[in-house]
Amino acid sequence: MGRYVLWIAGVGLWALFTFWYTNTGGPLTEAEVEDYLARYAERDGDISADRLRAFLASDTGNAFIMVNLLDLADTPPTVAGAEPGESAASLLDRYMTYMWPALIARACHPIYAGRAVAPALDLVGVSGAEHWETGALMRYRSRRDMMEIVSNPEFAGRHDFKLAALEKTIAFPVESVFTFADPRLLLGLLGF
């Protein structure tokens, strides 16, 4: 009897995690797209409205990964809420103070982060992109979750810390069909 209870509890916990970790809201509706665009414009965000509209309107409802390449500023400018002469790393920490709880609450999290060990080895058609300090992959449960984070008025001041910390950055979303690193699969396999 005790063995069955453990199996049922394990399957139940896995099902609860899977439900939380999976976007069950489907793709964004046209009304949601318009609402998020209006909220983001009120916040005076730095993403081009046309690019953001295209990204949101093409929502599949699936999770996506934001690929981030970061090059920190040697001498970041002073921004409101920061100390004069504050380092880029410290400014990024201020940014992430808001981001970590907002991300984790929405089943969004880093997949990978690492420091560059050499300049770009393969570079075609792009100038000024030889040097990067960090690369990171951030998993978002949905475009809806990302927009809930970035359209929040609290995000506006926090995002200034990130912008001041960076000399340059590239961030673009990718969507995978399947990955062996999916915790739903890994936890399911561990149970068997």
Short mmCIF file of C-alpha atoms in Angstrom, two decimals:
data_model
loop_
_atom_site.label_atom_id
_atom_site.label_comp_id
_atom_site.label_asym_id
_atom_site.label_seq_id
_atom_site.Cartn_x
_atom_site.Cartn_y
_atom_site.Cartn_z
CA MET A 1 0.00 0.00 0.00
CA GLY A 2 2.76 2.42 0.99
CA ARG A 3 4.51 1.88 -2.33
CA TYR A 4 1.39 2.86 -4.30
CA VAL A 5 0.97 5.99 -2.21
CA LEU A 6 4.54 7.01 -3.05
CA TRP A 7 3.94 6.41 -6.75
CA ILE A 8 0.67 8.34 -6.72
CA ALA A 9 2.26 11.21 -4.78
CA GLY A 10 5.21 11.27 -7.18
CA VAL A 11 3.02 11.28 -10.25
CA GLY A 12 0.81 13.94 -8.67
CA LEU A 13 3.78 16.21 -7.91
CA TRP A 14 5.14 15.71 -11.42
CA ALA A 15 1.70 16.54 -12.90
CA LEU A 16 1.44 19.71 -10.78
CA PHE A 17 4.95 20.80 -11.81
CA THR A 18 4.22 20.04 -15.47
CA PHE A 19 0.99 22.04 -15.35
CA TRP A 20 2.79 25.04 -13.76
CA TYR A 21 5.82 24.79 -16.07
CA THR A 22 3.72 24.56 -19.26
CA ASN A 23 1.90 27.48 -20.87
CA THR A 24 -1.75 26.48 -20.71
CA GLY A 25 -3.04 29.85 -21.95
CA GLY A 26 -2.37 29.18 -25.62
CA PRO A 27 -1.12 31.82 -28.05
CA LEU A 28 -1.76 35.50 -27.43
CA THR A 29 -5.04 36.82 -28.80
CA GLU A 30 -5.17 39.97 -30.93
CA ALA A 31 -6.68 41.83 -27.96
CA GLU A 32 -3.82 40.71 -25.70
CA VAL A 33 -1.24 41.77 -28.29
CA GLU A 34 -2.78 45.25 -28.47
CA ASP A 35 -3.02 45.48 -24.68
CA TYR A 36 0.63 44.48 -24.18
CA LEU A 37 1.79 46.87 -26.90
CA ALA A 38 -0.10 49.74 -25.24
CA ARG A 39 1.25 48.86 -21.78
CA TYR A 40 4.78 48.55 -23.13
CA ALA A 41 4.49 51.91 -24.94
CA GLU A 42 3.33 53.54 -21.67
CA ARG A 43 6.48 52.20 -20.04
CA ASP A 44 8.48 53.75 -22.91
CA GLY A 45 10.26 50.49 -23.67
CA ASP A 46 13.25 50.29 -25.96
CA ILE A 47 12.11 47.44 -28.26
CA SER A 48 10.91 48.61 -31.67
CA ALA A 49 7.09 48.57 -31.74
CA ASP A 50 7.06 46.88 -35.18
CA ARG A 51 9.44 44.10 -34.12
CA LEU A 52 7.57 43.57 -30.85
CA ARG A 53 4.20 43.44 -32.66
CA ALA A 54 5.52 40.86 -35.15
CA PHE A 55 6.96 38.75 -32.31
CA LEU A 56 3.73 38.83 -30.30
CA ALA A 57 1.39 38.35 -33.28
CA SER A 58 3.29 35.23 -34.37
CA ASP A 59 2.90 33.58 -30.95
CA THR A 60 2.56 29.80 -31.08
CA GLY A 61 1.85 29.47 -27.36
CA ASN A 62 5.08 27.54 -26.87
CA ALA A 63 7.94 28.28 -24.53
CA PHE A 64 10.94 30.06 -26.03
CA ILE A 65 14.54 30.76 -25.20
CA MET A 66 16.06 34.23 -25.30
CA VAL A 67 19.63 34.04 -26.59
CA ASN A 68 21.64 36.85 -24.97
CA LEU A 69 25.11 38.06 -25.88
CA LEU A 70 26.45 40.66 -23.45
CA ASP A 71 29.45 42.97 -23.44
CA LEU A 72 29.71 44.94 -20.20
CA ALA A 73 30.62 48.63 -20.15
CA ASP A 74 34.04 49.46 -18.69
CA THR A 75 32.75 52.71 -17.17
CA PRO A 76 28.96 52.65 -17.02
CA PRO A 77 27.09 55.95 -16.85
CA THR A 78 25.40 56.87 -13.60
CA VAL A 79 21.68 56.22 -13.65
CA ALA A 80 18.94 57.12 -11.19
CA GLY A 81 19.05 54.84 -8.18
CA ALA A 82 22.69 53.81 -8.70
CA GLU A 83 25.85 54.97 -6.96
CA PRO A 84 28.31 57.12 -8.96
CA GLY A 85 31.05 54.89 -10.37
CA GLU A 86 29.07 51.70 -9.75
CA SER A 87 30.42 48.73 -11.72
CA ALA A 88 28.58 47.11 -14.61
CA ALA A 89 28.32 43.87 -12.64
CA SER A 90 26.70 45.69 -9.72
CA LEU A 91 24.23 47.40 -12.05
CA LEU A 92 23.27 44.04 -13.54
CA ASP A 93 22.74 42.72 -10.01
CA ARG A 94 20.33 45.62 -9.36
CA TYR A 95 18.46 44.69 -12.56
CA MET A 96 18.28 41.02 -11.62
CA THR A 97 16.90 41.87 -8.15
CA TYR A 98 13.63 42.60 -9.97
CA MET A 99 14.02 39.95 -12.65
CA TRP A 100 14.68 36.82 -10.54
CA PRO A 101 11.38 36.82 -8.63
CA ALA A 102 9.43 37.89 -11.74
CA LEU A 103 11.02 35.12 -13.81
CA ILE A 104 10.82 32.28 -11.29
CA ALA A 105 7.16 33.05 -10.45
CA ARG A 106 6.37 32.45 -14.14
CA ALA A 107 8.41 29.26 -14.66
CA CYS A 108 11.09 31.24 -16.51
CA HIS A 109 14.74 30.58 -15.70
CA PRO A 110 18.27 30.50 -17.04
CA ILE A 111 19.25 27.41 -18.99
CA TYR A 112 22.88 28.31 -19.48
CA ALA A 113 25.27 31.18 -18.78
CA GLY A 114 28.98 31.37 -19.39
CA ARG A 115 31.91 33.69 -19.97
CA ALA A 116 33.45 34.03 -23.42
CA VAL A 117 36.88 32.41 -23.73
CA ALA A 118 37.81 33.98 -27.08
CA PRO A 119 36.56 36.59 -29.54
CA ALA A 120 33.91 35.53 -32.04
CA LEU A 121 35.34 32.78 -34.24
CA ASP A 122 32.70 32.93 -36.96
CA LEU A 123 31.44 36.37 -37.87
CA VAL A 124 29.79 37.19 -41.19
CA GLY A 125 28.06 40.40 -42.19
CA VAL A 126 28.28 42.04 -38.76
CA SER A 127 30.81 44.64 -37.70
CA GLY A 128 31.72 45.43 -34.12
CA ALA A 129 30.56 42.04 -32.87
CA GLU A 130 33.94 40.38 -32.35
CA HIS A 131 34.02 40.86 -28.57
CA TRP A 132 31.45 39.48 -26.11
CA GLU A 133 31.96 38.83 -22.41
CA THR A 134 28.99 36.62 -21.60
CA GLY A 135 26.47 34.40 -23.32
CA ALA A 136 23.24 33.30 -21.65
CA LEU A 137 20.11 31.35 -22.53
CA MET A 138 16.94 32.31 -20.63
CA ARG A 139 13.85 30.12 -20.86
CA TYR A 140 10.45 31.85 -20.95
CA ARG A 141 7.29 29.80 -20.49
CA SER A 142 5.46 32.04 -22.97
CA ARG A 143 5.44 35.39 -24.71
CA ARG A 144 2.62 36.33 -22.34
CA ASP A 145 4.96 35.76 -19.37
CA MET A 146 7.69 37.86 -20.94
CA MET A 147 5.26 40.69 -21.59
CA GLU A 148 3.89 40.54 -18.04
CA ILE A 149 7.45 41.10 -16.84
CA VAL A 150 8.56 43.82 -19.28
CA SER A 151 5.30 45.77 -19.34
CA ASN A 152 5.19 46.05 -15.55
CA PRO A 153 5.85 49.70 -14.56
CA GLU A 154 8.37 48.45 -11.93
CA PHE A 155 10.51 47.11 -14.76
CA ALA A 156 11.14 50.55 -16.30
CA GLY A 157 13.59 51.81 -13.70
CA ARG A 158 15.21 48.40 -13.31
CA HIS A 159 15.84 48.06 -17.03
CA ASP A 160 17.84 51.30 -16.90
CA PHE A 161 20.39 49.45 -14.75
CA LYS A 162 20.83 46.80 -17.44
CA LEU A 163 21.14 49.35 -20.22
CA ALA A 164 23.78 51.32 -18.28
CA ALA A 165 25.74 48.14 -17.53
CA LEU A 166 26.09 47.13 -21.17
CA GLU A 167 28.43 48.35 -23.85
CA LYS A 168 26.45 46.29 -26.34
CA THR A 169 24.05 43.37 -26.41
CA ILE A 170 22.10 41.17 -28.75
CA ALA A 171 19.03 39.30 -27.55
CA PHE A 172 16.85 37.24 -29.84
CA PRO A 173 14.20 34.58 -29.21
CA VAL A 174 14.38 31.02 -30.47
CA GLU A 175 11.74 28.32 -30.14
CA SER A 176 12.64 24.66 -29.89
CA VAL A 177 10.42 21.76 -30.72
CA PHE A 178 12.08 19.38 -28.27
CA THR A 179 15.01 19.44 -25.88
CA PHE A 180 16.48 16.75 -23.67
CA ALA A 181 17.06 19.44 -21.01
CA ASP A 182 13.32 19.94 -20.41
CA PRO A 183 12.74 19.37 -16.67
CA ARG A 184 9.30 17.87 -17.35
CA LEU A 185 10.97 15.08 -19.32
CA LEU A 186 13.90 14.70 -16.92
CA LEU A 187 11.69 14.51 -13.84
CA GLY A 188 9.35 12.10 -15.61
CA LEU A 189 12.25 9.84 -16.58
CA LEU A 190 13.68 9.93 -13.04
CA GLY A 191 10.39 8.62 -11.73
CA PHE A 192 10.61 5.49 -13.85
#
